[in-house]
Amino acid sequence: MLKIVHMTVNGTWRELAVDERESLLDTLRNRLGLTSVKKGCEVGECGACTVLVDGEAVDSCIYLTMWAEGRSIMTVEGLKGPNGELSPIQKAFVEEAAVQCGFCTPGLIMSAVEIVGTGKKYNRDELRKLISGHLCRCTGYEKILDAMERIVEEVYRTVNEEQT
Amino acid sequence: MFDIQSFYEAKSVEDAIRALSQDEKAQVISGGTDVLIRVREGKDAGCSLVSIQKIPELKGVELTDSGDIKIGAATAFSHITNDPLIQKYLPMLGEAADTVGGPQIRNVATIGGNICNGATSADSASTMWTLDAELVLEGPEGERIVPISQFYTGPGRTVRDRREICKYFLIRKENFEGWHGVYKKYGKRRAMEIATLGCAVRVKLSEDKTRIEDGRLGYGVAGPTPLRCRKAEAVLKGSRVGDMEAVERFVETALTEVNPRSSWRASKEFRIQLIGELARRALKEAVERGGGIMNA
Ligand SMILES: Cc1cc2nc3c(=O)[nH]c(=O)nc-3n(C[C@H](O)[C@H](O)[C@H](O)COP(=O)(O)OP(=O)(O)OC[C@H]3O[C@@H](n4cnc5c(N)ncnc54)[C@H](O)[C@@H]3O)c2cc1C
Ligand code: FES
Ligand code: FES
C-alpha cells in the first residue's frame, strides 16, 4: 500500500508516496534517482548503502523508508558545491587515490562526513574502527585511511584555528 | 522491498500494545537490525511489523531520584556509548555496546532489541547479567518487572509475551556504585563479527584494594542463553587481590557452570579454552580498574 512520507533529502523538503515495505535504499535510488547510494549485500554487512539520517551514518538497505518521516537524509549528491565542485572530503579521496572501482566510495564518504563532523582528531587505529562497517574489495583500505587521516587533520586544524 | 504484511508506526506504548494485540502475526520492530535480516532471510517473511522507533519515552538514559539508572529500551548503542551518565557510572556497558557490529549498525541497533532478541551472543547481555539489570515490560495485562536472570528460557526464547514492550532497563545503584568491570569479546575479526565468546567480569574491592569483596562473572555463547556463574563468584568473594590460586579456582569453578557447544564459528573445546582465558584476563583488568594490583 502506498503511504505518504515527508523528509528532507539533501536539503530539500520532500513529500513522497512510497510502499511501506520499501527500504530507504530503494526509495533513494528508484524514486529519487540518487544512485550514489549503492546496493551491495542488502543485509547491513558491506556499508555500500550508507547515508546520513539526521547526521548519523546508517545502512539504508535495512532502514525502512517509513522511519525517515520528518527526518533529514543526506547522500553524496548533497555534498556538491554551488558550482558542482567536489567537497574537501571527496577531493581528499581523489587525491590520495582512495578510489578504485568506486563501489564502496559513496558509503565511505558519508561515514567520513559523520566522522569529520565531530571535529575530533582520530588516529589511524581509531579511524580503522570507524570505517569497519564498510567493505572495500579493491584498495586494501590503506589509501582510504590516508584520505581519512588527511581530512580529519585538515578539519581539526581549521576548527582549532577558528577558535583561537 | 521487504516481504512483510504491513507496517505500523506506534504513537505510544499503549498504541503499540493495542496494535500487537489486534494482529497475531505482528511483532515489535525497534532498530530492525535483527528483524529485517530475518525478513530478508525469509524466516520472518509475511509478518506484520509494529514499530516503536518514534516513541520518545523509550529512548535515553536517566538517573532516578534514588540514584538508579534507567536505560530506555529503544536507545541505540552509539547513544549508550556516548551518554555522559553511562560514561560516568557504567563505562563497561558503553564499551560492550561499542563492540556490536560496526558504526552504522550501532547508530540504529538498540539495547532492547539486543536483549529481547534472546541471542546468547548478544554483546550487551553478559554485562547486563553482571549488573543484575531488570526489564520493565508492559503488555495488555499491565506492567511487570523481570530480572534478567529470569528473562531467558532458551536460544532465542524469552518470557516476554509477543504483545509486551520492553520499556526500559533498571540498574540499581548497589549494582554499580563501587564496582568496576570489563567486557571481553572474542571474535575472528575485530569488527562486524558476532562473538565467538563474550565474558563480563565485575568486581568490588575493599577500601584498601587488597580484597575482592564481591565479584560477578557473566558469559555469552557459553551456553544456550547468556548466563552467570554464581558458584565461581562465591569462590572469588573475599579472596585476596593477587591470589592466583583463588583465580584458578574461580576459573575451574566457572567451567563447571557453563555448557558451550560446537558451531561453525568454533569448537566446544576452543570455547572452553576461551571461557577460562577471557575470565582470567577480564578479572585482571577489572581489578586494575578498581585500583588493585593483580600480580602483586
Ligand atoms: C551486520 C550486523 C552485525 C551485527 N553484529 C552484532 C554484534 O556484533 N553483536 C550483537 O550483539 N549483535 C549484532 N547484530 C545483531 C543486532 O544488531 C542486535 O541484536 C541489535 O541490538 C538488535 O536491536 P534492534 O533494535 O535492531 O532489534 P530489532 O531487530 O528491532 O528487534 C530484535 C528483536 O527484539 C524484539 N524487540 C526489539 N525491541 C523491543 C522492545 N523494546 N520490547 C520488546 N521487544 C523488542 C523484536 O520484536 C525482535 O524480536 C548485528 C546485526 C547486523 C545486521
Ligand atoms: S547494501 Fe546495505 S550494508 Fe550492504
Ligand atoms: S574501490 Fe572498489 S570496492 Fe572499494
Coordinates of C-alpha atoms and ligand atoms in Angstrom, one line a residue:
Chain A
M1 CA 0.0 0.0 0.0
L2 CA 1.3 3.4 -0.9
K3 CA 1.8 5.8 2.0
I4 CA 2.9 9.4 2.2
V5 CA 6.2 10.2 3.8
H6 CA 7.9 13.6 4.4
M7 CA 11.6 14.0 4.7
T8 CA 14.4 16.4 3.8
V9 CA 16.6 14.9 1.2
N10 CA 19.9 16.7 0.6
G11 CA 18.4 19.9 2.0
T12 CA 15.1 19.8 0.0
W13 CA 11.8 19.1 1.8
R14 CA 10.1 16.2 0.0
E15 CA 6.7 14.6 0.1
L16 CA 6.7 11.2 -1.4
A17 CA 4.3 8.3 -1.9
V18 CA 6.2 5.1 -1.1
D19 CA 5.4 1.5 -0.4
E20 CA 5.5 0.9 3.3
R21 CA 7.6 -2.2 2.7
E22 CA 10.4 -0.2 1.0
S23 CA 13.9 0.2 2.3
L24 CA 15.3 3.8 2.3
L25 CA 17.9 2.4 -0.2
D26 CA 15.2 1.6 -2.8
T27 CA 13.4 4.9 -2.3
L28 CA 16.6 6.9 -2.7
R29 CA 17.7 5.0 -5.8
N30 CA 14.5 4.2 -7.6
R31 CA 12.2 7.1 -6.7
L32 CA 14.7 9.9 -6.3
G33 CA 17.4 8.7 -8.7
L34 CA 20.1 9.1 -6.1
T35 CA 22.3 6.4 -7.5
S36 CA 25.4 7.3 -5.4
V37 CA 23.7 5.0 -2.8
K38 CA 24.9 1.6 -3.8
K39 CA 23.1 -1.7 -3.3
G40 CA 25.6 -4.3 -2.1
C41 CA 24.7 -7.1 0.4
E42 CA 21.3 -5.7 1.5
V43 CA 21.8 -7.1 5.0
G44 CA 23.9 -4.5 6.7
E45 CA 27.3 -6.1 6.2
C46 CA 29.0 -4.0 3.5
G47 CA 28.2 -0.3 4.1
A48 CA 27.8 0.5 0.3
C49 CA 24.3 1.9 1.0
T50 CA 25.4 4.2 3.9
V51 CA 23.6 7.5 4.1
L52 CA 23.2 10.0 6.9
V53 CA 19.9 10.2 8.8
D54 CA 19.8 13.3 11.0
G55 CA 23.6 13.3 10.7
E56 CA 24.2 9.7 11.7
A57 CA 25.5 7.1 9.3
V58 CA 23.1 4.2 8.7
D59 CA 22.9 1.3 6.3
S60 CA 19.9 2.4 4.2
C61 CA 19.3 -1.2 3.0
I62 CA 18.0 -2.2 6.4
Y63 CA 16.3 1.1 7.2
L64 CA 12.6 1.4 6.4
T65 CA 11.7 4.5 4.4
M66 CA 8.7 5.0 6.8
W67 CA 11.2 5.7 9.6
A68 CA 12.5 8.7 7.6
E69 CA 9.3 10.6 8.3
G70 CA 10.3 14.1 9.5
R71 CA 14.0 13.3 9.3
S72 CA 16.8 14.7 7.2
I73 CA 18.6 12.4 4.7
M74 CA 22.0 13.2 3.2
T75 CA 23.7 11.3 0.3
V76 CA 26.8 12.1 -1.7
E77 CA 24.7 14.1 -4.2
G78 CA 24.1 16.5 -1.4
L79 CA 27.8 17.3 -0.9
K80 CA 28.5 19.1 -4.1
G81 CA 29.2 22.8 -4.0
P82 CA 27.1 25.5 -5.7
N83 CA 29.0 25.2 -9.0
G84 CA 29.2 21.4 -8.9
E85 CA 32.6 21.3 -7.2
L86 CA 33.7 18.4 -5.0
S87 CA 33.7 18.7 -1.3
P88 CA 37.0 18.6 0.6
I89 CA 36.3 15.0 1.7
Q90 CA 35.8 13.9 -1.9
K91 CA 38.9 15.8 -3.0
A92 CA 40.9 14.0 -0.3
F93 CA 39.7 10.6 -1.6
V94 CA 40.6 11.5 -5.2
E95 CA 44.0 13.0 -4.4
E96 CA 45.0 10.2 -2.0
A97 CA 44.0 7.6 -4.7
A98 CA 41.4 6.1 -2.3
V99 CA 39.1 5.2 -5.1
Q100 CA 39.5 2.2 -7.5
C101 CA 36.2 0.7 -8.8
G102 CA 34.4 3.2 -6.6
F103 CA 31.6 1.0 -5.4
C104 CA 32.4 1.4 -1.7
T105 CA 33.3 5.1 -2.1
P106 CA 30.0 6.9 -1.6
G107 CA 29.2 5.0 1.6
L108 CA 32.7 5.7 3.0
I109 CA 32.4 9.4 2.1
M110 CA 29.1 9.6 4.1
S111 CA 30.8 7.9 7.1
A112 CA 33.6 10.4 6.7
V113 CA 31.1 13.2 6.8
E114 CA 29.8 11.9 10.1
I115 CA 33.3 11.4 11.5
V116 CA 34.7 14.7 10.4
G117 CA 31.6 16.4 11.7
T118 CA 32.5 15.5 15.3
G119 CA 35.5 17.9 14.9
K120 CA 37.6 15.4 16.9
K121 CA 41.0 14.2 16.0
Y122 CA 41.4 10.4 15.5
N123 CA 44.5 8.3 15.0
R124 CA 44.8 5.7 12.3
D125 CA 43.7 2.9 14.6
E126 CA 40.6 4.8 15.6
L127 CA 39.8 5.6 12.0
R128 CA 40.2 1.9 11.1
K129 CA 37.5 1.1 13.7
L130 CA 35.3 4.0 12.5
I131 CA 35.3 2.6 8.9
S132 CA 34.9 -1.0 9.9
G133 CA 31.3 -1.0 8.7
H134 CA 32.5 -0.7 5.1
L135 CA 33.9 -3.4 2.8
C136 CA 36.2 -2.4 0.0
R137 CA 37.3 -5.2 -2.4
C138 CA 39.9 -3.1 -4.2
T139 CA 42.1 -0.7 -2.3
G140 CA 43.2 -2.8 0.7
Y141 CA 42.0 0.2 2.8
E142 CA 45.4 1.9 3.3
K143 CA 44.6 4.6 0.8
I144 CA 41.2 5.1 2.3
L145 CA 42.8 5.6 5.7
D146 CA 45.3 8.1 4.1
A147 CA 42.4 10.1 2.8
M148 CA 40.5 9.9 6.1
E149 CA 43.6 10.9 8.1
R150 CA 44.2 13.8 5.9
I151 CA 40.6 15.2 6.0
V152 CA 40.3 14.6 9.8
E153 CA 43.6 16.5 10.2
E154 CA 42.5 19.4 7.9
V155 CA 39.2 19.9 9.6
Y156 CA 40.6 19.6 13.0
R157 CA 43.2 22.3 12.1
T158 CA 40.5 24.6 10.7
V159 CA 38.2 24.2 13.6
N160 CA 41.0 25.0 16.1
E161 CA 42.2 27.9 14.1
E162 CA 38.8 29.4 14.1
Q163 CA 38.6 29.0 17.9
T164 CA 41.9 30.8 18.5
Chain B
M1 CA 11.0 -4.5 -0.9
F2 CA 10.8 -6.3 2.4
D3 CA 8.4 -9.3 2.4
I4 CA 6.2 -8.0 5.2
Q5 CA 2.4 -7.9 5.5
S6 CA 2.1 -4.5 7.0
F7 CA 3.9 -1.8 8.9
Y8 CA 2.6 0.4 11.7
E9 CA 4.4 3.2 13.5
A10 CA 3.1 3.2 17.0
K11 CA 2.4 6.5 18.6
S12 CA 2.8 5.4 22.2
V13 CA 3.5 2.2 24.2
E14 CA -0.3 1.7 24.7
D15 CA -0.8 2.1 21.0
A16 CA 1.9 -0.5 20.2
I17 CA 0.3 -3.0 22.6
R18 CA -3.1 -2.4 21.0
A19 CA -1.7 -2.9 17.5
L20 CA 0.2 -6.1 18.6
S21 CA -3.0 -7.5 20.3
Q22 CA -5.1 -6.9 17.2
D23 CA -2.8 -8.9 14.8
E24 CA -1.5 -12.3 15.7
K25 CA 1.2 -12.1 13.1
A26 CA 2.5 -8.8 14.4
Q27 CA 5.9 -8.4 16.0
V28 CA 7.8 -5.4 17.5
I29 CA 10.4 -3.8 15.4
S30 CA 12.8 -1.3 17.0
G31 CA 16.1 -0.8 15.1
G32 CA 15.2 -3.7 12.9
T33 CA 18.8 -5.0 12.6
D34 CA 17.7 -8.5 13.7
V35 CA 14.1 -8.4 12.4
L36 CA 14.8 -7.0 8.9
I37 CA 17.6 -9.5 8.4
R38 CA 15.2 -12.4 9.4
V39 CA 12.6 -11.0 6.9
R40 CA 15.3 -10.9 4.2
E41 CA 16.3 -14.5 5.0
G42 CA 12.6 -15.5 4.7
K43 CA 12.4 -16.7 8.3
D44 CA 10.0 -13.8 9.3
A45 CA 8.6 -13.2 5.9
G46 CA 5.0 -12.3 5.8
C47 CA 4.8 -10.9 9.3
S48 CA 3.4 -7.5 10.3
L49 CA 5.6 -5.0 12.0
V50 CA 4.7 -2.7 14.8
S51 CA 7.5 -0.1 15.0
I52 CA 8.4 1.6 18.3
Q53 CA 11.0 3.9 16.8
K54 CA 9.1 7.1 17.3
I55 CA 8.1 6.8 20.9
P56 CA 10.4 9.3 22.8
E57 CA 9.8 7.8 26.2
L58 CA 11.6 4.6 25.2
K59 CA 14.9 6.5 24.4
G60 CA 17.7 7.8 26.5
V61 CA 19.5 7.2 29.8
E62 CA 18.4 8.7 33.2
L63 CA 19.4 8.8 36.8
T64 CA 16.4 8.3 39.0
D65 CA 15.8 10.1 42.3
S66 CA 17.1 7.0 44.2
G67 CA 20.3 7.0 42.2
D68 CA 19.5 4.0 40.0
I69 CA 20.0 4.1 36.2
K70 CA 17.2 3.8 33.7
I71 CA 18.1 2.9 30.1
G72 CA 15.3 3.3 27.5
A73 CA 14.9 0.0 25.6
A74 CA 15.0 1.8 22.2
T75 CA 18.2 3.6 22.9
A76 CA 20.7 2.9 20.1
F77 CA 24.1 1.5 21.1
S78 CA 26.1 4.5 19.9
H79 CA 23.9 6.7 22.1
I80 CA 24.6 4.5 25.1
T81 CA 28.3 4.6 24.5
N82 CA 28.3 8.4 24.1
D83 CA 25.9 9.1 27.0
P84 CA 27.6 11.0 29.9
L85 CA 25.8 9.0 32.6
I86 CA 26.9 5.7 31.1
Q87 CA 30.4 7.0 30.8
K88 CA 30.4 8.1 34.4
Y89 CA 28.6 5.2 36.1
L90 CA 28.6 2.2 33.7
P91 CA 31.6 2.6 31.3
M92 CA 31.8 -1.1 30.9
L93 CA 28.3 -1.2 29.3
G94 CA 29.3 1.6 26.9
E95 CA 32.3 -0.4 25.9
A96 CA 30.3 -3.6 25.4
A97 CA 27.8 -1.6 23.3
D98 CA 30.8 -0.4 21.2
T99 CA 31.7 -3.9 20.2
V100 CA 28.4 -4.6 18.4
G101 CA 28.7 -4.8 14.5
G102 CA 30.1 -1.6 13.0
P103 CA 29.3 2.1 13.4
Q104 CA 26.3 2.2 11.1
I105 CA 24.7 -0.8 12.9
R106 CA 25.4 0.9 16.3
N107 CA 23.6 4.0 15.2
V108 CA 20.4 2.0 14.8
A109 CA 20.6 -1.2 16.8
T110 CA 19.0 -0.9 20.3
I111 CA 19.8 -2.4 23.6
G112 CA 16.2 -3.5 24.0
G113 CA 16.4 -5.4 20.6
N114 CA 19.7 -7.0 21.6
I115 CA 18.2 -8.4 24.9
C116 CA 14.7 -9.2 23.6
N117 CA 16.1 -11.0 20.6
G118 CA 17.2 -13.6 23.0
A119 CA 20.5 -14.5 21.4
T120 CA 23.3 -15.9 23.6
S121 CA 25.8 -13.9 21.5
A122 CA 24.2 -10.5 22.3
D123 CA 27.1 -8.3 23.2
S124 CA 25.3 -6.3 25.9
A125 CA 23.7 -9.4 27.6
S126 CA 26.6 -10.7 29.7
T127 CA 27.3 -7.2 31.1
M128 CA 23.6 -6.7 31.8
W129 CA 23.6 -10.1 33.7
T130 CA 26.5 -8.9 35.9
L131 CA 24.6 -5.7 36.6
D132 CA 21.5 -7.6 37.7
A133 CA 19.6 -5.5 35.2
E134 CA 15.8 -5.6 35.5
L135 CA 13.5 -5.4 32.5
V136 CA 10.4 -3.3 32.8
L137 CA 7.8 -4.8 30.4
E138 CA 4.3 -3.6 29.6
G139 CA 1.6 -5.7 28.0
P140 CA -2.2 -6.0 27.8
E141 CA -2.2 -7.1 31.4
G142 CA -0.1 -4.2 32.7
E143 CA 3.4 -3.7 33.8
R144 CA 5.8 -6.2 35.3
I145 CA 9.5 -6.2 36.2
V146 CA 11.6 -9.2 35.2
P147 CA 15.2 -9.7 36.5
I148 CA 17.4 -10.5 33.5
S149 CA 18.3 -13.8 35.2
Q150 CA 14.7 -14.9 34.8
F151 CA 14.2 -13.5 31.3
Y152 CA 15.7 -16.1 29.1
T153 CA 14.1 -19.5 28.5
G154 CA 16.3 -20.9 25.7
P155 CA 18.1 -20.0 22.5
G156 CA 16.1 -17.0 21.0
R157 CA 13.4 -17.6 23.6
T158 CA 12.4 -15.4 26.5
V159 CA 9.5 -15.0 28.9
R160 CA 8.3 -11.9 27.0
D161 CA 4.9 -12.2 25.5
R162 CA 4.7 -11.2 21.9
R163 CA 2.5 -8.3 22.8
E164 CA 4.8 -7.0 25.6
I165 CA 7.0 -4.0 25.1
C166 CA 10.2 -3.7 27.0
K167 CA 10.1 0.0 28.1
Y168 CA 13.4 0.3 29.9
F169 CA 16.1 -1.4 31.9
L170 CA 16.6 -0.6 35.5
I171 CA 20.1 -0.9 37.0
R172 CA 20.2 -0.4 40.7
K173 CA 22.8 1.7 42.4
E174 CA 24.1 -1.1 44.6
N175 CA 25.0 -3.0 41.4
F176 CA 27.3 -0.3 40.0
E177 CA 28.4 2.0 42.8
G178 CA 31.9 1.0 43.9
W179 CA 32.0 -1.7 41.2
H180 CA 34.4 -1.9 38.2
G181 CA 34.2 -4.2 35.3
V182 CA 35.4 -5.3 31.9
Y183 CA 33.8 -7.0 28.9
K184 CA 35.9 -9.1 26.7
K185 CA 34.7 -10.2 23.3
Y186 CA 36.4 -12.8 21.2
G187 CA 35.7 -12.9 17.5
K188 CA 37.7 -13.8 14.4
R189 CA 37.6 -10.2 13.3
R190 CA 37.9 -7.1 15.4
A191 CA 34.6 -5.6 14.0
M192 CA 31.5 -6.7 12.2
E193 CA 31.7 -10.0 14.0
I194 CA 29.3 -12.0 16.2
A195 CA 31.0 -13.0 19.4
T196 CA 32.6 -16.5 19.4
L197 CA 32.6 -15.9 23.1
G198 CA 31.8 -12.9 25.4
C199 CA 32.9 -12.6 29.0
A200 CA 31.9 -10.0 31.6
V201 CA 33.6 -9.6 34.9
R202 CA 32.8 -7.1 37.6
V203 CA 34.5 -6.6 41.0
K204 CA 34.0 -4.6 44.1
L205 CA 37.3 -4.1 46.0
S206 CA 37.8 -3.4 49.7
E207 CA 38.7 0.1 50.7
D208 CA 42.4 -0.7 50.8
K209 CA 42.2 -2.5 47.4
T210 CA 43.6 -5.8 48.8
R211 CA 40.5 -7.9 48.8
I212 CA 37.8 -8.7 46.3
E213 CA 34.7 -8.0 48.4
D214 CA 32.4 -9.2 45.7
G215 CA 32.6 -10.4 42.1
R216 CA 30.4 -11.2 39.2
L217 CA 31.0 -13.3 36.1
G218 CA 28.8 -13.4 33.1
Y219 CA 29.1 -15.1 29.7
G220 CA 27.7 -15.0 26.2
V221 CA 27.9 -18.1 23.9
A222 CA 29.0 -20.3 26.9
G223 CA 25.5 -21.9 26.8
P224 CA 22.2 -21.7 25.1
T225 CA 21.5 -18.3 26.7
P226 CA 23.7 -15.7 28.3
L227 CA 24.5 -16.8 31.9
R228 CA 26.1 -16.0 35.2
C229 CA 28.5 -18.3 37.1
R230 CA 27.3 -17.9 40.7
K231 CA 29.5 -20.6 42.2
A232 CA 32.6 -19.1 40.7
E233 CA 31.5 -15.8 42.0
A234 CA 31.3 -17.3 45.5
V235 CA 34.8 -18.6 45.2
L236 CA 36.1 -15.1 44.3
K237 CA 34.2 -13.4 47.0
G238 CA 36.5 -12.4 49.9
S239 CA 39.7 -13.6 48.2
R240 CA 42.9 -11.6 48.3
V241 CA 43.7 -9.4 45.3
G242 CA 46.6 -11.2 43.5
D243 CA 45.9 -14.6 45.0
M244 CA 46.5 -16.6 41.8
E245 CA 45.3 -19.9 43.3
A246 CA 42.0 -18.3 44.0
V247 CA 41.9 -17.1 40.4
E248 CA 42.5 -20.6 39.2
R249 CA 39.8 -22.0 41.5
F250 CA 37.5 -19.3 40.2
V251 CA 38.1 -20.3 36.6
E252 CA 37.8 -24.1 37.3
T253 CA 34.5 -23.5 39.1
A254 CA 33.2 -21.4 36.2
L255 CA 34.0 -24.3 33.8
T256 CA 31.6 -26.5 35.8
E257 CA 28.8 -24.0 35.3
V258 CA 28.9 -23.4 31.5
N259 CA 27.6 -25.5 28.7
P260 CA 29.2 -24.4 25.4
R261 CA 28.8 -26.3 22.1
S262 CA 30.5 -26.6 18.8
S263 CA 29.2 -24.4 16.0
W264 CA 30.6 -23.4 12.6
R265 CA 32.3 -20.5 14.4
A266 CA 34.3 -22.5 16.9
S267 CA 34.5 -25.9 18.5
K268 CA 33.4 -26.7 22.0
E269 CA 37.0 -27.3 23.1
F270 CA 38.1 -23.9 21.8
R271 CA 35.2 -22.2 23.6
I272 CA 36.2 -23.9 26.9
Q273 CA 39.7 -22.5 26.4
L274 CA 38.2 -19.1 25.8
I275 CA 35.9 -19.3 28.8
G276 CA 38.9 -19.8 31.1
E277 CA 41.3 -17.4 29.5
L278 CA 38.9 -14.5 29.0
A279 CA 37.8 -14.8 32.6
R280 CA 41.4 -14.5 33.8
R281 CA 42.1 -11.5 31.5
A282 CA 38.8 -9.7 32.3
L283 CA 39.3 -10.3 36.1
K284 CA 42.8 -8.8 36.0
E285 CA 41.7 -5.8 34.1
A286 CA 38.6 -5.3 36.2
V287 CA 40.7 -5.4 39.4
E288 CA 43.2 -2.9 37.9
R289 CA 40.4 -0.6 37.0
G290 CA 39.3 -0.7 40.6
G291 CA 42.8 0.4 41.7
G292 CA 44.1 -3.1 42.7
I293 CA 47.3 -4.6 41.6
M294 CA 46.8 -8.1 40.3
N295 CA 50.3 -9.6 40.1
A296 CA 51.5 -8.4 43.5
Ligands
LIG1 C1 25.6 -6.5 10.2 C2 25.2 -6.9 11.5 C3 26.1 -7.1 12.5 C4 25.7 -7.4 13.8 N1 26.6 -7.5 14.8 C5 26.2 -7.8 16.1 C6 27.2 -7.9 17.1 O1 28.4 -7.8 16.9 N2 26.8 -8.2 18.4 C7 25.5 -8.3 18.7 O2 25.1 -8.5 19.9 N3 24.5 -8.2 17.7 C8 24.9 -7.9 16.4 N4 23.9 -7.8 15.5 C9 22.5 -8.1 15.8 C10 21.7 -6.8 16.1 O3 22.2 -5.7 15.6 C11 21.5 -6.6 17.6 O4 21.0 -7.7 18.3 C12 20.6 -5.4 17.9 O5 20.9 -5.0 19.3 C13 19.1 -5.6 17.8 O6 18.5 -4.4 18.1 P1 17.3 -3.8 17.1 O7 16.8 -2.6 17.8 O8 17.9 -3.6 15.8 O9 16.3 -5.0 17.2 P2 15.1 -5.4 16.2 O10 15.6 -6.1 15.1 O11 14.2 -4.3 16.0 O12 14.4 -6.5 17.2 C14 15.0 -7.7 17.7 C15 14.0 -8.5 18.5 O13 13.7 -7.9 19.7 C16 12.3 -7.5 19.8 N5 12.3 -6.2 20.3 C17 13.1 -5.1 20.0 N6 12.9 -4.1 20.8 C18 11.9 -4.5 21.7 C19 11.3 -3.8 22.8 N7 11.6 -2.6 23.2 N8 10.4 -4.5 23.5 C20 10.0 -5.8 23.1 N9 10.6 -6.5 22.1 C21 11.5 -5.8 21.4 C22 11.8 -7.6 18.3 O14 10.4 -8.0 18.3 C23 12.7 -8.7 17.8 O15 12.2 -10.0 18.1 C24 24.3 -7.5 14.1 C25 23.3 -7.3 13.1 C26 23.8 -7.0 11.8 C27 22.7 -6.8 10.8
FES2 S1 23.9 -2.9 0.9 FE1 23.5 -2.1 2.8 S2 25.1 -2.8 4.0 FE2 25.4 -3.8 2.2
FES3 S1 37.2 0.8 -4.5 FE1 36.3 -1.0 -5.3 S2 35.2 -1.7 -3.5 FE2 36.4 -0.1 -2.7

